[in-house]
mmCIF file of C-alpha atoms in Angstrom:
data_model
loop_
_atom_site.group_PDB
_atom_site.id
_atom_site.type_symbol
_atom_site.label_atom_id
_atom_site.label_comp_id
_atom_site.label_asym_id
_atom_site.label_seq_id
_atom_site.Cartn_x
_atom_site.Cartn_y
_atom_site.Cartn_z
ATOM 1 C CA MET Z 81 -8.230 16.512 -24.297
ATOM 2 C CA GLU Z 82 -5.679 18.764 -22.593
ATOM 3 C CA ALA Z 83 -2.899 19.700 -25.039
ATOM 4 C CA THR Z 84 0.112 18.475 -23.023
ATOM 5 C CA LEU Z 85 -1.513 15.092 -22.421
ATOM 6 C CA GLY Z 86 -2.488 14.814 -26.080
ATOM 7 C CA GLU Z 87 1.096 15.483 -27.129
ATOM 8 C CA LEU Z 88 2.423 12.953 -24.612
ATOM 9 C CA LEU Z 89 0.057 10.263 -25.852
ATOM 10 C CA ALA Z 90 1.011 11.015 -29.454
ATOM 11 C CA SER Z 91 4.715 10.724 -28.587
ATOM 12 C CA LEU Z 92 3.979 7.293 -27.151
ATOM 13 C CA ALA Z 93 2.039 6.277 -30.284
ATOM 14 C CA LEU Z 94 -1.146 5.925 -28.237
ATOM 15 C CA THR Z 95 -4.441 6.966 -29.833
ATOM 16 C CA PRO Z 96 -7.251 7.474 -27.299
ATOM 17 C CA ARG Z 97 -10.486 5.577 -27.730
ATOM 18 C CA GLY Z 98 -12.933 7.550 -25.678
ATOM 19 C CA GLU Z 99 -12.488 10.000 -22.822
ATOM 20 C CA LEU Z 100 -10.582 9.898 -19.538
ATOM 21 C CA ARG Z 101 -12.572 8.033 -16.891
ATOM 22 C CA ALA Z 102 -11.937 9.025 -13.274
ATOM 23 C CA MET Z 103 -10.798 6.197 -10.997
ATOM 24 C CA THR Z 104 -11.568 5.947 -7.293
ATOM 25 C CA GLY Z 105 -8.959 6.155 -4.555
ATOM 26 C CA GLY Z 106 -7.013 9.207 -5.725
ATOM 27 C CA ASP Z 107 -6.879 11.271 -2.513
ATOM 28 C CA ILE Z 108 -3.783 13.230 -3.530
ATOM 29 C CA ALA Z 109 -3.815 13.260 -7.340
ATOM 30 C CA ALA Z 110 -6.388 12.812 -10.071
ATOM 31 C CA VAL Z 111 -6.173 9.315 -11.596
ATOM 32 C CA TYR Z 112 -7.884 8.222 -14.807
ATOM 33 C CA TRP Z 113 -8.406 5.119 -16.927
ATOM 34 C CA LEU Z 114 -7.987 5.631 -20.659
ATOM 35 C CA ASP Z 115 -8.635 3.146 -23.416
ATOM 36 C CA THR Z 116 -6.304 3.455 -26.403
ATOM 37 C CA ASP Z 117 -5.672 1.613 -29.620
ATOM 38 C CA GLN Z 118 -2.745 -0.114 -27.862
ATOM 39 C CA GLY Z 119 -4.808 -1.129 -24.830
ATOM 40 C CA ALA Z 120 -5.749 0.592 -21.595
ATOM 41 C CA VAL Z 121 -3.420 2.935 -19.728
ATOM 42 C CA VAL Z 122 -3.634 4.754 -16.404
ATOM 43 C CA VAL Z 123 -3.158 8.512 -16.522
ATOM 44 C CA LYS Z 124 -2.255 10.526 -13.431
ATOM 45 C CA ARG Z 125 -2.345 14.305 -13.035
ATOM 46 C CA ASP Z 126 -0.356 15.947 -10.234
ATOM 47 C CA ASP Z 127 2.528 18.286 -9.483
ATOM 48 C CA SER Z 128 5.295 17.609 -11.994
ATOM 49 C CA GLN Z 129 7.996 17.059 -9.348
ATOM 50 C CA ARG Z 130 5.852 14.596 -7.385
ATOM 51 C CA LEU Z 131 5.120 12.705 -10.599
ATOM 52 C CA ALA Z 132 8.798 12.621 -11.526
ATOM 53 C CA GLY Z 133 9.575 11.148 -8.109
ATOM 54 C CA GLU Z 134 6.846 8.538 -8.517
ATOM 55 C CA ALA Z 135 8.067 7.571 -11.986
ATOM 56 C CA ASP Z 136 11.616 7.242 -10.690
ATOM 57 C CA GLY Z 137 10.386 5.023 -7.848
ATOM 58 C CA LEU Z 138 8.334 2.771 -10.113
ATOM 59 C CA GLU Z 139 11.315 2.272 -12.388
ATOM 60 C CA ALA Z 140 13.524 1.369 -9.416
ATOM 61 C CA LEU Z 141 10.970 -1.163 -8.155
ATOM 62 C CA ARG Z 142 10.649 -2.745 -11.597
ATOM 63 C CA ALA Z 143 14.432 -2.958 -11.949
ATOM 64 C CA ALA Z 144 14.656 -4.840 -8.641
ATOM 65 C CA ASP Z 145 12.844 -7.804 -10.272
ATOM 66 C CA SER Z 146 11.362 -8.947 -6.950
ATOM 67 C CA GLY Z 147 8.630 -11.078 -8.463
ATOM 68 C CA LEU Z 148 5.989 -8.501 -7.560
ATOM 69 C CA VAL Z 149 4.068 -6.727 -10.315
ATOM 70 C CA VAL Z 150 4.999 -3.062 -10.828
ATOM 71 C CA PRO Z 151 3.280 -0.968 -13.509
ATOM 72 C CA GLU Z 152 5.531 0.178 -16.321
ATOM 73 C CA VAL Z 153 6.026 3.919 -16.710
ATOM 74 C CA LEU Z 154 5.223 4.788 -20.324
ATOM 75 C CA GLY Z 155 5.942 8.506 -20.178
ATOM 76 C CA GLN Z 156 5.686 11.774 -18.272
ATOM 77 C CA ALA Z 157 5.254 15.350 -19.399
ATOM 78 C CA GLY Z 158 4.675 18.150 -16.888
ATOM 79 C CA GLU Z 159 1.685 17.344 -14.723
ATOM 80 C CA TRP Z 160 0.798 14.152 -16.607
ATOM 81 C CA LEU Z 161 2.098 10.604 -16.060
ATOM 82 C CA VAL Z 162 1.056 7.664 -18.257
ATOM 83 C CA MET Z 163 1.472 4.122 -16.920
ATOM 84 C CA GLU Z 164 0.621 0.569 -17.757
ATOM 85 C CA ALA Z 165 -2.914 -0.268 -16.626
ATOM 86 C CA LEU Z 166 -3.281 -3.104 -14.139
ATOM 87 C CA HIS Z 167 -6.536 -5.011 -13.835
ATOM 88 C CA ALA Z 168 -7.612 -5.589 -10.252
ATOM 89 C CA SER Z 169 -8.885 -8.987 -9.137
ATOM 90 C CA ARG Z 170 -9.926 -10.689 -5.944
ATOM 91 C CA ARG Z 171 -7.224 -11.496 -3.430
ATOM 92 C CA GLU Z 172 -6.255 -15.166 -3.731
ATOM 93 C CA ALA Z 173 -5.215 -17.527 -0.946
ATOM 94 C CA GLY Z 174 -1.587 -17.599 -2.049
ATOM 95 C CA ASP Z 175 -1.167 -13.842 -2.454
ATOM 96 C CA ALA Z 176 0.069 -13.274 1.108
ATOM 97 C CA LEU Z 177 2.886 -15.765 0.513
ATOM 98 C CA VAL Z 178 3.833 -14.139 -2.804
ATOM 99 C CA LEU Z 179 3.750 -10.660 -1.258
ATOM 100 C CA GLY Z 180 5.960 -11.739 1.638
ATOM 101 C CA GLN Z 181 8.495 -13.437 -0.604
ATOM 102 C CA GLY Z 182 8.465 -10.530 -3.039
ATOM 103 C CA LEU Z 183 9.085 -7.914 -0.362
ATOM 104 C CA ARG Z 184 11.921 -10.004 1.051
ATOM 105 C CA ALA Z 185 13.467 -10.092 -2.447
ATOM 106 C CA LEU Z 186 12.949 -6.341 -2.859
ATOM 107 C CA HIS Z 187 14.561 -5.569 0.487
ATOM 108 C CA ALA Z 188 17.542 -7.772 -0.383
ATOM 109 C CA HIS Z 189 18.652 -4.967 -2.722
ATOM 110 C CA SER Z 190 20.714 -2.928 -0.299
ATOM 111 C CA ALA Z 191 23.337 -0.200 -0.234
ATOM 112 C CA ALA Z 192 25.635 1.338 2.338
ATOM 113 C CA GLU Z 193 23.884 4.724 2.488
ATOM 114 C CA HIS Z 194 20.356 5.421 3.693
ATOM 115 C CA GLY Z 195 18.339 7.724 1.452
ATOM 116 C CA TRP Z 196 17.924 8.196 -2.294
ATOM 117 C CA PRO Z 197 19.627 10.219 -5.047
ATOM 118 C CA ARG Z 198 16.607 12.538 -5.270
ATOM 119 C CA ASP Z 199 13.931 13.886 -2.962
ATOM 120 C CA ASN Z 200 10.360 12.781 -3.590
ATOM 121 C CA ALA Z 201 7.070 12.984 -1.698
ATOM 122 C CA CYS Z 202 4.948 10.898 0.653
ATOM 123 C CA GLY Z 203 1.462 12.011 -0.251
ATOM 124 C CA LEU Z 204 1.618 15.807 -0.437
ATOM 125 C CA THR Z 205 4.513 16.016 2.009
ATOM 126 C CA PRO Z 206 7.978 16.630 0.530
ATOM 127 C CA GLN Z 207 10.250 13.746 1.496
ATOM 128 C CA PRO Z 208 13.951 14.671 1.906
ATOM 129 C CA ASN Z 209 16.232 11.789 0.992
ATOM 130 C CA ALA Z 210 19.762 13.243 1.070
ATOM 131 C CA PRO Z 211 21.865 10.153 1.889
ATOM 132 C CA LEU Z 212 23.455 9.490 5.276
ATOM 133 C CA SER Z 213 25.741 6.599 6.131
ATOM 134 C CA ASP Z 214 24.060 5.862 9.481
ATOM 135 C CA GLY Z 215 20.449 4.690 9.528
ATOM 136 C CA ARG Z 216 19.775 6.075 12.998
ATOM 137 C CA ALA Z 217 20.885 9.541 11.863
ATOM 138 C CA PHE Z 218 18.740 9.262 8.740
ATOM 139 C CA GLN Z 219 15.635 8.325 10.716
ATOM 140 C CA ARG Z 220 16.274 11.178 13.112
ATOM 141 C CA GLN Z 221 17.318 13.957 10.705
ATOM 142 C CA ARG Z 222 15.297 13.126 7.580
ATOM 143 C CA ARG Z 223 12.134 11.683 9.086
ATOM 144 C CA LEU Z 224 11.228 12.203 12.755
ATOM 145 C CA LEU Z 225 12.606 15.648 13.638
ATOM 146 C CA PRO Z 226 11.446 17.533 10.512
ATOM 147 C CA LEU Z 227 7.885 16.222 10.751
ATOM 148 C CA ALA Z 228 7.694 16.708 14.512
ATOM 149 C CA ALA Z 229 8.770 20.333 13.994
ATOM 150 C CA ALA Z 230 6.257 20.865 11.170
ATOM 151 C CA CYS Z 231 3.393 19.426 13.223
ATOM 152 C CA HIS Z 232 4.372 21.531 16.240
ATOM 153 C CA GLU Z 233 4.531 24.713 14.161
ATOM 154 C CA ARG Z 234 0.970 24.092 12.948
ATOM 155 C CA GLY Z 235 -0.311 23.543 16.473
ATOM 156 C CA LEU Z 236 -0.915 19.831 15.883
ATOM 157 C CA LEU Z 237 1.702 18.615 18.377
ATOM 158 C CA ASP Z 238 2.100 20.061 21.868
ATOM 159 C CA ALA Z 239 5.521 20.892 23.294
ATOM 160 C CA GLY Z 240 5.555 17.917 25.659
ATOM 161 C CA LEU Z 241 4.906 15.299 22.985
ATOM 162 C CA ARG Z 242 7.386 16.992 20.676
ATOM 163 C CA ARG Z 243 10.069 16.743 23.380
ATOM 164 C CA ARG Z 244 9.301 13.046 23.853
ATOM 165 C CA LEU Z 245 9.701 12.497 20.120
ATOM 166 C CA GLU Z 246 12.980 14.397 20.094
ATOM 167 C CA THR Z 247 14.283 12.402 23.063
ATOM 168 C CA LEU Z 248 13.304 9.166 21.332
ATOM 169 C CA ALA Z 249 15.002 10.277 18.109
ATOM 170 C CA GLU Z 250 18.186 11.312 19.900
ATOM 171 C CA GLY Z 251 18.368 7.948 21.684
ATOM 172 C CA LEU Z 252 18.108 5.591 18.711
ATOM 173 C CA GLU Z 253 21.792 4.624 18.907
ATOM 174 C CA SER Z 254 21.154 3.127 22.357
ATOM 175 C CA TRP Z 255 19.104 0.243 20.955
ATOM 176 C CA LEU Z 256 18.733 0.287 17.156
ATOM 177 C CA PRO Z 257 21.766 -1.168 15.385
ATOM 178 C CA ASP Z 258 22.979 0.387 12.181
ATOM 179 C CA ALA Z 259 22.440 -1.809 9.131
ATOM 180 C CA PRO Z 260 22.706 -1.760 5.332
ATOM 181 C CA ALA Z 261 19.883 0.190 3.711
ATOM 182 C CA SER Z 262 17.239 -1.836 1.886
ATOM 183 C CA LEU Z 263 15.331 -0.671 -1.174
ATOM 184 C CA LEU Z 264 11.851 0.307 0.046
ATOM 185 C CA HIS Z 265 8.488 1.030 -1.494
ATOM 186 C CA GLY Z 266 8.320 3.786 1.108
ATOM 187 C CA ASP Z 267 4.528 4.242 1.396
ATOM 188 C CA LEU Z 268 3.349 0.663 1.639
ATOM 189 C CA TRP Z 269 -0.057 0.918 3.241
ATOM 190 C CA SER Z 270 -2.597 -1.698 2.188
ATOM 191 C CA GLY Z 271 -4.147 0.595 -0.444
ATOM 192 C CA ASN Z 272 -0.866 0.636 -2.354
ATOM 193 C CA VAL Z 273 -0.909 -3.152 -2.756
ATOM 194 C CA LEU Z 274 -3.103 -4.065 -5.709
ATOM 195 C CA TYR Z 275 -4.147 -7.654 -6.319
ATOM 196 C CA THR Z 276 -4.128 -8.588 -9.996
ATOM 197 C CA PRO Z 277 -4.446 -11.786 -12.068
ATOM 198 C CA ARG Z 278 -0.623 -11.689 -12.323
ATOM 199 C CA GLY Z 279 -0.193 -11.518 -8.544
ATOM 200 C CA PRO Z 280 0.263 -8.724 -5.975
ATOM 201 C CA ALA Z 281 1.310 -5.364 -7.435
ATOM 202 C CA LEU Z 282 2.984 -2.323 -5.865
ATOM 203 C CA ILE Z 283 1.694 1.121 -6.827
ATOM 204 C CA ASP Z 284 2.210 4.763 -5.727
ATOM 205 C CA PRO Z 285 5.703 4.421 -4.217
ATOM 206 C CA ALA Z 286 7.793 6.946 -2.300
ATOM 207 C CA VAL Z 287 11.037 5.034 -2.809
ATOM 208 C CA TYR Z 288 14.214 5.330 -0.759
ATOM 209 C CA ARG Z 289 16.672 3.035 1.051
ATOM 210 C CA HIS Z 290 16.393 2.494 4.794
ATOM 211 C CA TYR Z 291 15.571 -0.203 7.349
ATOM 212 C CA PRO Z 292 13.360 -2.895 5.737
ATOM 213 C CA GLU Z 293 10.934 -2.813 8.682
ATOM 214 C CA VAL Z 294 9.746 0.587 7.419
ATOM 215 C CA ASP Z 295 7.601 -1.141 4.777
ATOM 216 C CA LEU Z 296 6.379 -3.791 7.214
ATOM 217 C CA ALA Z 297 5.374 -1.228 9.836
ATOM 218 C CA MET Z 298 3.376 0.696 7.252
ATOM 219 C CA LEU Z 299 1.556 -2.478 6.210
ATOM 220 C CA THR Z 300 0.506 -3.186 9.794
ATOM 221 C CA LEU Z 301 -0.444 0.435 10.586
ATOM 222 C CA PHE Z 302 -3.687 0.438 8.594
ATOM 223 C CA GLY Z 303 -4.268 -3.287 8.129
ATOM 224 C CA ALA Z 304 -3.071 -6.785 8.904
ATOM 225 C CA PRO Z 305 -1.135 -8.611 6.176
ATOM 226 C CA GLY Z 306 -1.561 -11.890 8.075
ATOM 227 C CA GLU Z 307 0.537 -14.693 9.494
ATOM 228 C CA ALA Z 308 1.278 -16.265 6.100
ATOM 229 C CA PHE Z 309 2.788 -12.986 4.908
ATOM 230 C CA PHE Z 310 5.118 -12.722 7.893
ATOM 231 C CA GLU Z 311 6.128 -16.385 7.713
ATOM 232 C CA ALA Z 312 7.111 -15.877 4.069
ATOM 233 C CA TYR Z 313 8.849 -12.576 4.733
ATOM 234 C CA TRP Z 314 10.839 -13.483 7.847
ATOM 235 C CA ASN Z 315 11.589 -17.005 6.608
ATOM 236 C CA GLY Z 316 12.315 -18.074 10.196
ATOM 237 C CA ASP Z 317 14.521 -15.074 10.998
ATOM 238 C CA ALA Z 318 12.308 -12.402 12.580
ATOM 239 C CA PRO Z 319 14.221 -9.851 14.692
ATOM 240 C CA ALA Z 320 13.557 -10.152 18.413
ATOM 241 C CA ASP Z 321 12.862 -6.423 18.674
ATOM 242 C CA TRP Z 322 10.332 -6.287 15.808
ATOM 243 C CA PRO Z 323 7.516 -4.900 18.052
ATOM 244 C CA ARG Z 324 9.698 -1.949 19.054
ATOM 245 C CA ARG Z 325 10.825 -1.362 15.476
ATOM 246 C CA GLU Z 326 7.213 -1.560 14.333
ATOM 247 C CA ALA Z 327 6.236 1.227 16.753
ATOM 248 C CA LEU Z 328 9.258 3.328 15.811
ATOM 249 C CA PHE Z 329 8.726 3.109 12.071
ATOM 250 C CA GLN Z 330 5.009 3.825 12.379
ATOM 251 C CA LEU Z 331 5.841 7.255 13.789
ATOM 252 C CA TYR Z 332 6.822 8.801 10.451
ATOM 253 C CA PRO Z 333 3.587 7.868 8.617
ATOM 254 C CA LEU Z 334 1.533 8.809 11.683
ATOM 255 C CA LEU Z 335 3.218 12.220 11.873
ATOM 256 C CA ASN Z 336 2.661 12.631 8.134
ATOM 257 C CA HIS Z 337 -1.041 11.827 8.537
ATOM 258 C CA LEU Z 338 -1.230 14.263 11.434
ATOM 259 C CA LEU Z 339 0.324 16.952 9.247
ATOM 260 C CA LEU Z 340 -1.896 16.217 6.252
ATOM 261 C CA PHE Z 341 -5.226 15.328 7.847
ATOM 262 C CA GLY Z 342 -5.246 16.930 11.272
ATOM 263 C CA GLY Z 343 -5.574 16.211 14.971
ATOM 264 C CA GLY Z 344 -7.383 12.886 14.667
ATOM 265 C CA TYR Z 345 -3.971 11.231 14.311
ATOM 266 C CA ARG Z 346 -2.406 12.803 17.397
ATOM 267 C CA GLY Z 347 -3.515 9.917 19.611
ATOM 268 C CA GLY Z 348 -1.854 7.448 17.259
ATOM 269 C CA VAL Z 349 1.402 9.381 17.470
ATOM 270 C CA GLU Z 350 1.264 9.427 21.267
ATOM 271 C CA ARG Z 351 0.494 5.692 21.481
ATOM 272 C CA ALA Z 352 3.408 4.845 19.152
ATOM 273 C CA VAL Z 353 5.791 7.017 21.193
ATOM 274 C CA ALA Z 354 4.622 5.294 24.381
ATOM 275 C CA ARG Z 355 5.181 1.859 22.823
ATOM 276 C CA VAL Z 356 8.764 2.703 21.917
ATOM 277 C CA GLU Z 357 9.360 4.196 25.367
ATOM 278 C CA SER Z 358 7.955 1.096 27.087
ATOM 279 C CA TYR Z 359 10.965 -1.017 26.124
ATOM 280 C CA GLN Z 360 14.071 -0.955 28.285
ATOM 281 C CA ASP Z 361 17.389 -0.311 26.539
#
């Protein structure tokens, strides 16, 4: 076993029983299951700064006590992170309700400033989180404009679509009200919701504070959480402009996918821009 990991496990009083077993689904980092004398743990190997950001995010989600399961961080050393192992199970009928209520409780933790005390990463992409008091400015300066520029520089975004994105970003104050900043998972696609015997769990966060619809838009981008989820989440108080917010907040993950995985996501970016543009201020 690699020396740094062996030392980390020893510091945690964990004695391995067997070898690391690779787990599926790790597109960005290597993820392993490890049996120990104290029970199973999950071991992740990645860039040390990305792992530190993930550990920080997991601890913030656990501290929020939302009712959702969040794996406990046991320790980190360099490029190794050791976490509580969660056992996956089949999705149960009531899980959508629990997930909706839990996210509502998570998002109820709010602050005046949008952002986070430290930068982290969304996938392989560095995620700048320097706080701003206005949510529109944060979305523009920390999310849309930097990624639009990066995609354009790599030839993934033509000048015309980049200008449309910039115009959209500069016009947010015309329709999107400022609001307190909710605690977010930050990368809440369906693969980062794990169903366990203890209920829905949140894994692989990219935590910061911003508009709560950021998490909802990510959930609907690559899946459909269902009517029961939204009934539990909105609790009878859905914003009238949710479809426009959904399109807006899908732009950042779509631009990130375009940057990471290439031109197959350009059409998604253009469709989301067109959806936002289709609404009259």
